[in-house]
Tab-separated table of N, CA and C in Angstrom:
chain	number	residue	atom	x	y	z
A	24	MET	N	22.553	43.344	-14.926
A	24	MET	CA	21.081	42.772	-14.738
A	24	MET	C	20.358	41.580	-13.952
A	25	ALA	N	19.051	41.428	-13.511
A	25	ALA	CA	19.130	40.915	-13.025
A	25	ALA	C	18.785	39.499	-12.812
A	26	SER	N	18.724	38.755	-12.345
A	26	SER	CA	18.609	36.773	-12.269
A	26	SER	C	17.335	37.168	-12.755
A	27	THR	N	16.901	35.936	-13.502
A	27	THR	CA	15.149	35.429	-13.668
A	27	THR	C	14.057	35.826	-11.869
A	28	ALA	N	15.078	34.877	-11.437
A	28	ALA	CA	14.599	35.051	-9.743
A	28	ALA	C	14.630	36.061	-9.234
A	29	ASN	N	15.183	37.231	-9.058
A	29	ASN	CA	15.626	38.700	-8.457
A	29	ASN	C	14.665	39.245	-9.341
A	30	ASP	N	14.567	38.942	-10.506
A	30	ASP	CA	13.252	40.107	-11.937
A	30	ASP	C	12.305	39.580	-11.018
A	31	ALA	N	11.719	38.308	-10.333
A	31	ALA	CA	10.468	37.626	-9.862
A	31	ALA	C	9.624	38.079	-8.646
A	32	LEU	N	10.922	38.216	-7.971
A	32	LEU	CA	11.185	39.426	-6.459
A	32	LEU	C	10.699	39.981	-6.432
A	33	ILE	N	11.180	41.238	-7.542
A	33	ILE	CA	10.924	42.911	-7.333
A	33	ILE	C	9.500	42.766	-7.781
A	34	LYS	N	9.400	41.633	-9.176
A	34	LYS	CA	8.009	42.293	-9.582
A	34	LYS	C	6.736	41.955	-8.332
A	35	ALA	N	6.626	41.161	-7.144
A	35	ALA	CA	6.588	40.310	-6.356
A	35	ALA	C	5.851	41.782	-5.490
A	36	ALA	N	7.185	41.848	-5.351
A	36	ALA	CA	7.363	43.239	-4.261
A	36	ALA	C	6.241	43.948	-4.971
A	37	LYS	N	7.214	45.054	-5.981
A	37	LYS	CA	5.574	45.773	-6.884
A	37	LYS	C	4.524	45.741	-6.688
A	38	GLU	N	3.942	44.112	-7.169
A	38	GLU	CA	3.170	44.404	-6.834
A	38	GLU	C	2.260	43.969	-5.400
A	39	SER	N	2.639	44.145	-4.399
A	39	SER	CA	2.309	44.045	-3.169
A	39	SER	C	2.227	44.990	-2.283
A	40	GLY	N	2.613	46.316	-3.306
A	40	GLY	CA	2.502	47.922	-3.004
A	40	GLY	C	3.699	48.595	-2.884
A	41	ASN	N	3.800	49.067	-2.322
A	41	ASN	CA	5.144	50.986	-1.087
A	41	ASN	C	6.162	49.164	-1.153
A	42	VAL	N	7.505	49.300	-1.793
A	42	VAL	CA	9.001	48.879	-1.379
A	42	VAL	C	10.076	49.354	-0.229
A	43	THR	N	9.801	49.733	0.799
A	43	THR	CA	11.172	50.854	1.498
A	43	THR	C	12.329	49.635	2.218
A	44	ILE	N	13.359	50.145	1.972
A	44	ILE	CA	14.011	49.600	1.951
A	44	ILE	C	15.308	49.865	3.495
A	45	GLY	N	15.292	49.361	4.285
A	45	GLY	CA	16.151	50.423	5.517
A	45	GLY	C	17.642	50.252	5.639
A	46	MET	N	17.896	50.888	5.459
A	46	MET	CA	19.836	50.638	4.997
A	46	MET	C	20.704	51.789	6.574
A	47	SER	N	21.038	50.242	7.211
A	47	SER	CA	21.775	50.603	8.405
A	47	SER	C	23.461	51.474	7.614
A	48	ILE	N	24.090	52.337	7.694
A	48	ILE	CA	25.317	52.993	7.821
A	48	ILE	C	26.617	53.554	8.789
A	49	PRO	N	27.464	52.868	8.351
A	49	PRO	CA	27.881	53.359	9.351
A	49	PRO	C	28.647	54.088	10.083
A	50	GLN	N	28.793	55.011	9.243
A	50	GLN	CA	30.318	56.630	9.386
A	50	GLN	C	29.416	57.528	8.202
A	51	LEU	N	28.470	58.894	7.926
A	51	LEU	CA	27.992	59.380	7.132
A	51	LEU	C	29.261	60.206	6.874
A	52	ALA	N	29.902	60.146	7.757
A	52	ALA	CA	30.749	61.177	8.177
A	52	ALA	C	31.978	60.955	6.439
A	53	ASN	N	31.953	59.650	6.458
A	53	ASN	CA	33.153	58.313	5.395
A	53	ASN	C	32.686	58.342	4.460
A	54	PRO	N	33.429	59.000	3.395
A	54	PRO	CA	32.753	59.689	2.038
A	54	PRO	C	32.236	58.181	1.337
A	55	TYR	N	33.653	57.349	1.154
A	55	TYR	CA	33.201	56.158	1.239
A	55	TYR	C	31.591	55.755	1.109
A	56	PHE	N	30.925	55.211	2.438
A	56	PHE	CA	29.999	54.900	3.137
A	56	PHE	C	28.521	55.836	1.875
A	57	VAL	N	29.223	57.047	2.152
A	57	VAL	CA	28.263	58.482	1.335
A	57	VAL	C	27.796	58.002	-0.546
A	58	SER	N	28.779	57.295	-0.675
A	58	SER	CA	29.236	57.527	-1.849
A	58	SER	C	28.246	55.705	-2.124
A	59	VAL	N	28.183	54.287	-1.615
A	59	VAL	CA	27.866	53.881	-1.450
A	59	VAL	C	26.538	54.124	-1.105
A	60	LYS	N	25.704	54.483	-0.310
A	60	LYS	CA	24.334	54.696	0.167
A	60	LYS	C	24.413	55.099	-1.533
A	61	ASN	N	24.382	56.904	-1.586
A	61	ASN	CA	23.510	57.671	-3.059
A	61	ASN	C	23.898	56.428	-3.926
A	62	GLY	N	24.574	54.772	-4.499
A	62	GLY	CA	24.216	54.637	-5.322
A	62	GLY	C	23.026	53.597	-5.265
A	63	VAL	N	23.088	52.740	-3.822
A	63	VAL	CA	21.756	52.503	-3.340
A	63	VAL	C	20.589	53.115	-3.490
A	64	GLU	N	20.530	54.689	-3.089
A	64	GLU	CA	20.055	54.857	-3.381
A	64	GLU	C	19.268	55.453	-4.673
A	65	ALA	N	20.399	54.978	-5.499
A	65	ALA	CA	19.874	55.564	-7.197
A	65	ALA	C	18.794	54.153	-7.376
A	66	MET	N	19.393	52.720	-7.681
A	66	MET	CA	19.206	52.394	-7.319
A	66	MET	C	17.530	52.058	-6.961
A	67	CYS	N	17.153	51.940	-5.269
A	67	CYS	CA	15.887	52.095	-5.498
A	67	CYS	C	15.299	52.779	-6.404
A	68	LYS	N	15.665	53.949	-6.431
A	68	LYS	CA	14.825	55.350	-7.446
A	68	LYS	C	14.382	54.526	-8.599
A	69	GLU	N	15.263	53.748	-9.277
A	69	GLU	CA	15.079	52.868	-9.863
A	69	GLU	C	14.526	52.122	-10.373
A	70	TYR	N	14.005	51.331	-9.454
A	70	TYR	CA	13.276	50.018	-9.405
A	70	TYR	C	11.568	50.813	-8.239
A	71	GLY	N	11.551	51.684	-8.906
A	71	GLY	CA	10.481	52.685	-6.992
A	71	GLY	C	10.381	52.171	-6.224
A	72	TYR	N	11.667	51.515	-5.174
A	72	TYR	CA	12.060	51.571	-3.990
A	72	TYR	C	11.840	53.368	-2.861
A	73	GLU	N	11.385	53.683	-1.826
A	73	GLU	CA	11.890	53.822	-1.208
A	73	GLU	C	12.988	53.242	-0.187
A	74	LEU	N	14.124	54.500	0.147
A	74	LEU	CA	15.169	54.515	1.339
A	74	LEU	C	15.194	54.852	2.799
A	75	VAL	N	15.288	54.119	4.057
A	75	VAL	CA	15.305	54.860	4.839
A	75	VAL	C	16.605	54.716	5.101
A	76	THR	N	17.605	55.706	5.619
A	76	THR	CA	18.746	55.099	6.226
A	76	THR	C	18.728	55.644	7.760
A	77	THR	N	19.093	54.659	8.376
A	77	THR	CA	20.340	55.249	9.948
A	77	THR	C	20.909	54.877	9.824
A	78	GLU	N	21.858	56.228	10.781
A	78	GLU	CA	23.797	56.388	11.293
A	78	GLU	C	23.378	55.448	12.392
A	79	VAL	N	25.216	54.588	12.188
A	79	VAL	CA	25.275	53.352	13.480
A	79	VAL	C	26.495	53.902	13.450
A	80	THR	N	27.181	54.169	14.946
A	80	THR	CA	28.539	54.837	14.945
A	80	THR	C	28.898	53.918	15.685
A	81	THR	N	27.786	54.205	17.315
A	81	THR	CA	28.301	53.609	18.278
A	81	THR	C	27.400	51.979	18.113
A	82	ALA	N	27.772	51.335	20.142
A	82	ALA	CA	27.687	50.324	19.987
A	82	ALA	C	25.747	50.994	20.903
A	83	GLU	N	26.144	52.279	21.607
A	83	GLU	CA	25.124	52.903	21.906
A	83	GLU	C	23.648	53.385	21.019
A	84	ASP	N	24.164	53.031	19.588
A	84	ASP	CA	23.215	53.764	18.672
A	84	ASP	C	21.420	52.762	18.047
A	85	ILE	N	22.490	51.191	18.012
A	85	ILE	CA	22.077	49.766	18.148
A	85	ILE	C	20.498	50.147	18.385
A	86	ASP	N	20.104	49.739	19.544
A	86	ASP	CA	19.173	50.035	19.699
A	86	ASP	C	17.629	50.741	19.460
A	87	PHE	N	17.847	51.758	20.015
A	87	PHE	CA	17.284	53.271	18.587
A	87	PHE	C	16.899	53.129	17.236
A	88	ALA	N	18.894	52.355	16.658
A	88	ALA	CA	18.644	52.834	15.269
A	88	ALA	C	17.567	51.472	15.318
A	89	ALA	N	17.859	50.111	15.590
A	89	ALA	CA	17.458	49.030	14.448
A	89	ALA	C	15.830	49.132	15.239
A	90	SER	N	15.190	50.027	16.027
A	90	SER	CA	13.914	49.332	16.762
A	90	SER	C	12.426	50.204	16.148
A	91	GLU	N	13.829	51.520	15.161
A	91	GLU	CA	12.412	52.579	14.320
A	91	GLU	C	12.894	52.094	13.103
A	92	LEU	N	14.397	51.565	12.640
A	92	LEU	CA	14.321	51.547	10.959
A	92	LEU	C	13.319	50.565	11.015
A	93	VAL	N	13.056	48.654	11.849
A	93	VAL	CA	12.373	47.662	11.495
A	93	VAL	C	11.306	48.614	11.270
A	94	GLY	N	10.320	49.240	12.159
A	94	GLY	CA	8.878	49.753	12.145
A	94	GLY	C	8.245	50.214	10.613
A	95	GLU	N	9.560	50.599	10.560
A	95	GLU	CA	9.314	51.227	8.848
A	95	GLU	C	9.714	50.636	7.321
A	96	VAL	N	9.959	49.449	7.465
A	96	VAL	CA	11.080	49.018	6.007
A	96	VAL	C	10.467	47.894	5.851
A	97	ASP	N	9.974	47.312	4.592
A	97	ASP	CA	10.284	45.532	4.267
A	97	ASP	C	11.121	45.108	4.420
A	98	CYS	N	12.324	45.294	4.550
A	98	CYS	CA	13.894	44.780	4.795
A	98	CYS	C	14.926	45.559	5.213
A	99	VAL	N	16.027	45.011	5.947
A	99	VAL	CA	17.338	46.117	5.954
A	99	VAL	C	18.745	45.450	5.484
A	100	PHE	N	19.329	46.572	5.128
A	100	PHE	CA	20.394	46.152	3.727
A	100	PHE	C	21.346	46.679	4.641
A	101	CYS	N	23.046	46.065	5.648
A	101	CYS	CA	23.393	46.414	6.391
A	101	CYS	C	24.700	46.399	5.878
A	102	MET	N	25.299	47.801	5.857
A	102	MET	CA	26.979	47.592	5.296
A	102	MET	C	28.018	47.013	6.286
A	103	ASP	N	28.895	46.689	5.670
A	103	ASP	CA	30.287	45.658	6.020
A	103	ASP	C	31.644	47.036	6.787
A	104	ASP	N	31.024	46.799	8.681
A	104	ASP	CA	31.056	47.561	9.311
A	104	ASP	C	31.942	46.698	10.919
A	105	ALA	N	32.593	47.216	11.540
A	105	ALA	CA	33.634	46.572	13.115
A	105	ALA	C	31.500	46.911	13.719
A	106	THR	N	30.824	48.018	13.965
A	106	THR	CA	30.144	47.627	15.167
A	106	THR	C	29.216	47.324	14.407
A	107	LEU	N	28.813	47.847	13.293
A	107	LEU	CA	27.465	46.917	12.653
A	107	LEU	C	27.407	45.166	12.947
A	108	ASN	N	28.822	44.632	12.326
A	108	ASN	CA	29.164	43.021	12.505
A	108	ASN	C	28.552	43.258	13.508
A	109	ASP	N	29.216	43.479	15.016
A	109	ASP	CA	29.528	43.120	16.182
A	109	ASP	C	28.133	42.815	16.395
A	110	LEU	N	26.805	44.310	16.077
A	110	LEU	CA	25.617	44.182	16.589
A	110	LEU	C	24.790	43.160	16.050
A	111	MET	N	25.348	42.343	14.937
A	111	MET	CA	24.422	42.533	13.940
A	111	MET	C	23.076	41.022	14.683
A	112	GLN	N	23.557	40.573	15.401
A	112	GLN	CA	22.482	39.985	15.807
A	112	GLN	C	21.389	40.530	16.172
A	113	THR	N	21.773	41.692	17.130
A	113	THR	CA	20.485	42.377	18.205
A	113	THR	C	19.685	42.978	16.338
A	114	ILE	N	20.259	43.627	15.439
A	114	ILE	CA	20.008	43.725	14.620
A	114	ILE	C	18.739	43.185	13.955
A	115	CYS	N	18.485	42.110	13.720
A	115	CYS	CA	18.086	41.010	13.274
A	115	CYS	C	17.423	40.403	14.306
A	116	ALA	N	17.823	40.133	15.815
A	116	ALA	CA	16.042	40.107	16.366
A	116	ALA	C	15.446	41.174	16.233
A	117	TYR	N	15.666	42.374	16.318
A	117	TYR	CA	14.379	43.999	16.067
A	117	TYR	C	13.716	42.780	14.617
A	118	ALA	N	14.157	42.873	13.905
A	118	ALA	CA	13.967	42.683	12.481
A	118	ALA	C	13.133	40.627	11.930
A	119	ASP	N	13.739	40.245	13.253
A	119	ASP	CA	12.786	38.946	13.676
A	119	ASP	C	11.791	39.043	14.177
A	120	GLU	N	11.363	39.707	14.951
A	120	GLU	CA	9.912	40.946	15.541
A	120	GLU	C	9.163	41.073	15.086
A	121	VAL	N	9.881	42.093	13.805
A	121	VAL	CA	8.812	42.170	13.078
A	121	VAL	C	8.575	41.631	11.368
A	122	GLU	N	9.114	40.434	11.839
A	122	GLU	CA	8.721	39.575	10.286
A	122	GLU	C	9.060	40.126	9.026
A	123	ILE	N	10.696	40.662	8.559
A	123	ILE	CA	11.672	41.788	7.676
A	123	ILE	C	12.682	40.804	7.957
A	124	PRO	N	13.068	40.815	6.321
A	124	PRO	CA	14.103	40.023	6.606
A	124	PRO	C	15.121	41.202	6.619
A	125	VAL	N	16.679	40.226	7.021
A	125	VAL	CA	18.356	40.848	7.036
A	125	VAL	C	19.198	40.512	6.023
A	126	PHE	N	19.646	42.008	5.194
A	126	PHE	CA	20.269	40.968	4.298
A	126	PHE	C	22.057	42.044	4.258
A	127	GLY	N	22.970	41.417	4.107
A	127	GLY	CA	24.972	42.057	4.131
A	127	GLY	C	25.471	42.018	2.983
A	128	VAL	N	26.395	42.311	3.370
A	128	VAL	CA	27.756	41.987	2.436
A	128	VAL	C	28.600	41.098	2.813
A	129	LYS	N	28.313	40.504	4.230
A	129	LYS	CA	29.759	39.501	4.039
A	129	LYS	C	29.279	38.137	4.912
A	130	LYS	N	30.138	37.119	4.669
A	130	LYS	CA	29.156	35.713	5.198
A	130	LYS	C	29.068	35.655	6.119
A	131	GLU	N	30.010	36.071	7.024
A	131	GLU	CA	29.585	36.261	8.154
A	131	GLU	C	28.217	36.656	8.928
A	132	GLN	N	28.042	37.936	8.348
A	132	GLN	CA	26.687	38.458	8.620
A	132	GLN	C	25.908	37.722	8.346
A	133	VAL	N	25.754	36.431	7.949
A	133	VAL	CA	25.292	35.702	7.197
A	133	VAL	C	24.573	34.302	8.738
A	134	GLU	N	26.152	34.151	9.401
A	134	GLU	CA	26.332	33.009	10.223
A	134	GLU	C	25.313	33.983	11.010
A	135	SER	N	25.363	35.433	12.119
A	135	SER	CA	25.052	36.082	12.374
A	135	SER	C	24.010	36.057	12.676
A	136	GLY	N	22.975	36.123	11.805
A	136	GLY	CA	21.561	36.066	11.214
A	136	GLY	C	21.159	36.362	10.170
A	137	CYS	N	21.439	37.236	9.614
A	137	CYS	CA	21.083	37.863	8.322
A	137	CYS	C	21.014	36.757	7.085
A	138	LEU	N	19.679	36.556	6.650
A	138	LEU	CA	19.027	35.985	5.522
A	138	LEU	C	20.178	35.485	4.241
A	139	ALA	N	20.439	36.601	4.126
A	139	ALA	CA	21.539	36.454	2.767
A	139	ALA	C	22.660	38.042	2.845
A	140	ALA	N	23.727	36.941	2.125
A	140	ALA	CA	25.228	38.262	1.963
A	140	ALA	C	25.104	38.399	0.195
A	141	TYR	N	25.580	39.986	-0.064
A	141	TYR	CA	26.541	39.848	-1.650
A	141	TYR	C	27.561	39.871	-1.120
A	142	ASP	N	28.232	39.259	-0.975
A	142	ASP	CA	30.294	39.812	-0.783
A	142	ASP	C	30.740	40.009	-2.597
A	143	GLY	N	30.729	41.498	-2.781
A	143	GLY	CA	31.433	42.128	-4.057
A	143	GLY	C	32.488	41.593	-4.784
A	144	ALA	N	34.035	41.649	-3.510
A	144	ALA	CA	34.597	40.844	-3.575
A	144	ALA	C	34.638	39.388	-4.103
A	145	LEU	N	34.030	38.173	-3.021
A	145	LEU	CA	33.951	37.376	-3.812
A	145	LEU	C	33.950	37.173	-5.286
A	146	TYR	N	32.582	38.028	-5.814
A	146	TYR	CA	32.203	38.020	-6.979
A	146	TYR	C	32.709	38.049	-7.364
A	147	TRP	N	33.798	39.245	-7.758
A	147	TRP	CA	35.026	39.781	-7.929
A	147	TRP	C	36.088	38.462	-8.381
A	148	ASN	N	36.644	38.647	-7.386
A	148	ASN	CA	37.309	36.680	-6.958
A	148	ASN	C	36.755	35.752	-7.684
A	149	ALA	N	36.004	35.353	-7.570
A	149	ALA	CA	35.314	34.230	-8.220
A	149	ALA	C	35.009	34.331	-10.058
A	150	THR	N	34.654	35.956	-10.642
A	150	THR	CA	34.777	36.136	-11.969
A	150	THR	C	36.186	36.504	-12.621
A	151	GLU	N	37.334	36.192	-11.884
A	151	GLU	CA	38.378	36.682	-12.352
A	151	GLU	C	39.010	35.251	-11.956
A	152	ALA	N	38.427	34.596	-11.487
A	152	ALA	CA	39.092	33.007	-11.368
A	152	ALA	C	38.650	32.276	-12.684
A	153	GLY	N	37.365	32.372	-12.697
A	153	GLY	CA	36.689	31.996	-14.087
A	153	GLY	C	37.941	32.058	-14.819
A	154	LYS	N	38.312	32.895	-15.636
A	154	LYS	CA	39.058	33.995	-16.110
A	154	LYS	C	40.084	33.123	-15.778
A	155	LEU	N	40.462	33.373	-15.596
A	155	LEU	CA	41.628	32.024	-15.052
A	155	LEU	C	41.701	30.578	-16.056
A	156	GLY	N	40.357	30.346	-15.736
A	156	GLY	CA	40.235	28.569	-16.242
A	156	GLY	C	39.745	27.478	-15.014
A	157	LYS	N	40.381	28.875	-13.786
A	157	LYS	CA	39.753	28.021	-12.021
A	157	LYS	C	37.896	27.589	-12.353
A	158	SER	N	37.498	26.793	-10.999
A	158	SER	CA	36.311	26.789	-10.846
A	158	SER	C	35.914	28.437	-9.769
A	159	ALA	N	34.072	28.417	-9.643
A	159	ALA	CA	34.218	29.198	-7.969
A	159	ALA	C	34.361	28.603	-7.376
A	160	ASP	N	34.363	26.978	-7.913
A	160	ASP	CA	33.458	26.292	-6.473
A	160	ASP	C	35.037	25.460	-5.828
A	161	THR	N	35.876	26.196	-6.250
A	161	THR	CA	37.308	25.611	-6.046
A	161	THR	C	37.480	26.297	-5.160
A	162	LEU	N	36.802	28.124	-4.238
A	162	LEU	CA	37.005	29.023	-3.888
A	162	LEU	C	36.728	29.136	-2.336
A	163	SER	N	37.390	27.729	-2.121
A	163	SER	CA	36.871	27.586	0.193
A	163	SER	C	35.568	27.596	0.076
A	164	GLY	N	35.035	27.277	-1.222
A	164	GLY	CA	33.560	26.522	-1.284
A	164	GLY	C	32.340	28.287	-0.971
A	165	ASN	N	33.190	29.082	-1.237
A	165	ASN	CA	31.960	30.435	-0.061
A	165	ASN	C	30.874	30.525	-1.836
A	166	VAL	N	31.255	30.427	-3.179
A	166	VAL	CA	29.880	30.491	-3.845
A	166	VAL	C	29.548	29.969	-4.314
A	167	MET	N	27.739	30.308	-3.644
A	167	MET	CA	26.888	29.207	-3.623
A	167	MET	C	25.599	30.461	-4.514
A	168	THR	N	25.037	29.710	-5.517
A	168	THR	CA	24.095	29.590	-6.641
A	168	THR	C	23.192	29.267	-6.059
A	169	VAL	N	21.911	30.217	-5.849
A	169	VAL	CA	20.665	29.868	-5.409
A	169	VAL	C	19.778	30.420	-7.086
A	170	ASP	N	19.351	28.742	-6.731
A	170	ASP	CA	18.617	29.178	-8.349
A	170	ASP	C	16.462	29.191	-8.059
């Protein structure tokens, strides 16, 4: 379930019209990435968003993919992949030109220019630490809550 802050963002986005999310996918031949894409697509459908995907498998793909993608979407979501991570600054530069945010899934992606990232493994680790009586803030300072 989305938090109050997320609900407010979703409501504001819906009120402004259609929301289109761009997603950079590293390898559509990889069943894992296809399953993630399908999950994101299902969530977009649930919230009434449109999803536009582009495949980036080599460094040569990035200029075309990023320039095309940012011209069509309201924000970009990048998966975790060595090629995408190496090119994150390029993706963010294209997005900055049209003033749209880029979201990732790793802290390192934020360090390369993403507005924010959700690291599911880190969330899971913090949740499990909490079950053991450990505080999430003791996990190397990697957990941050934004109100």
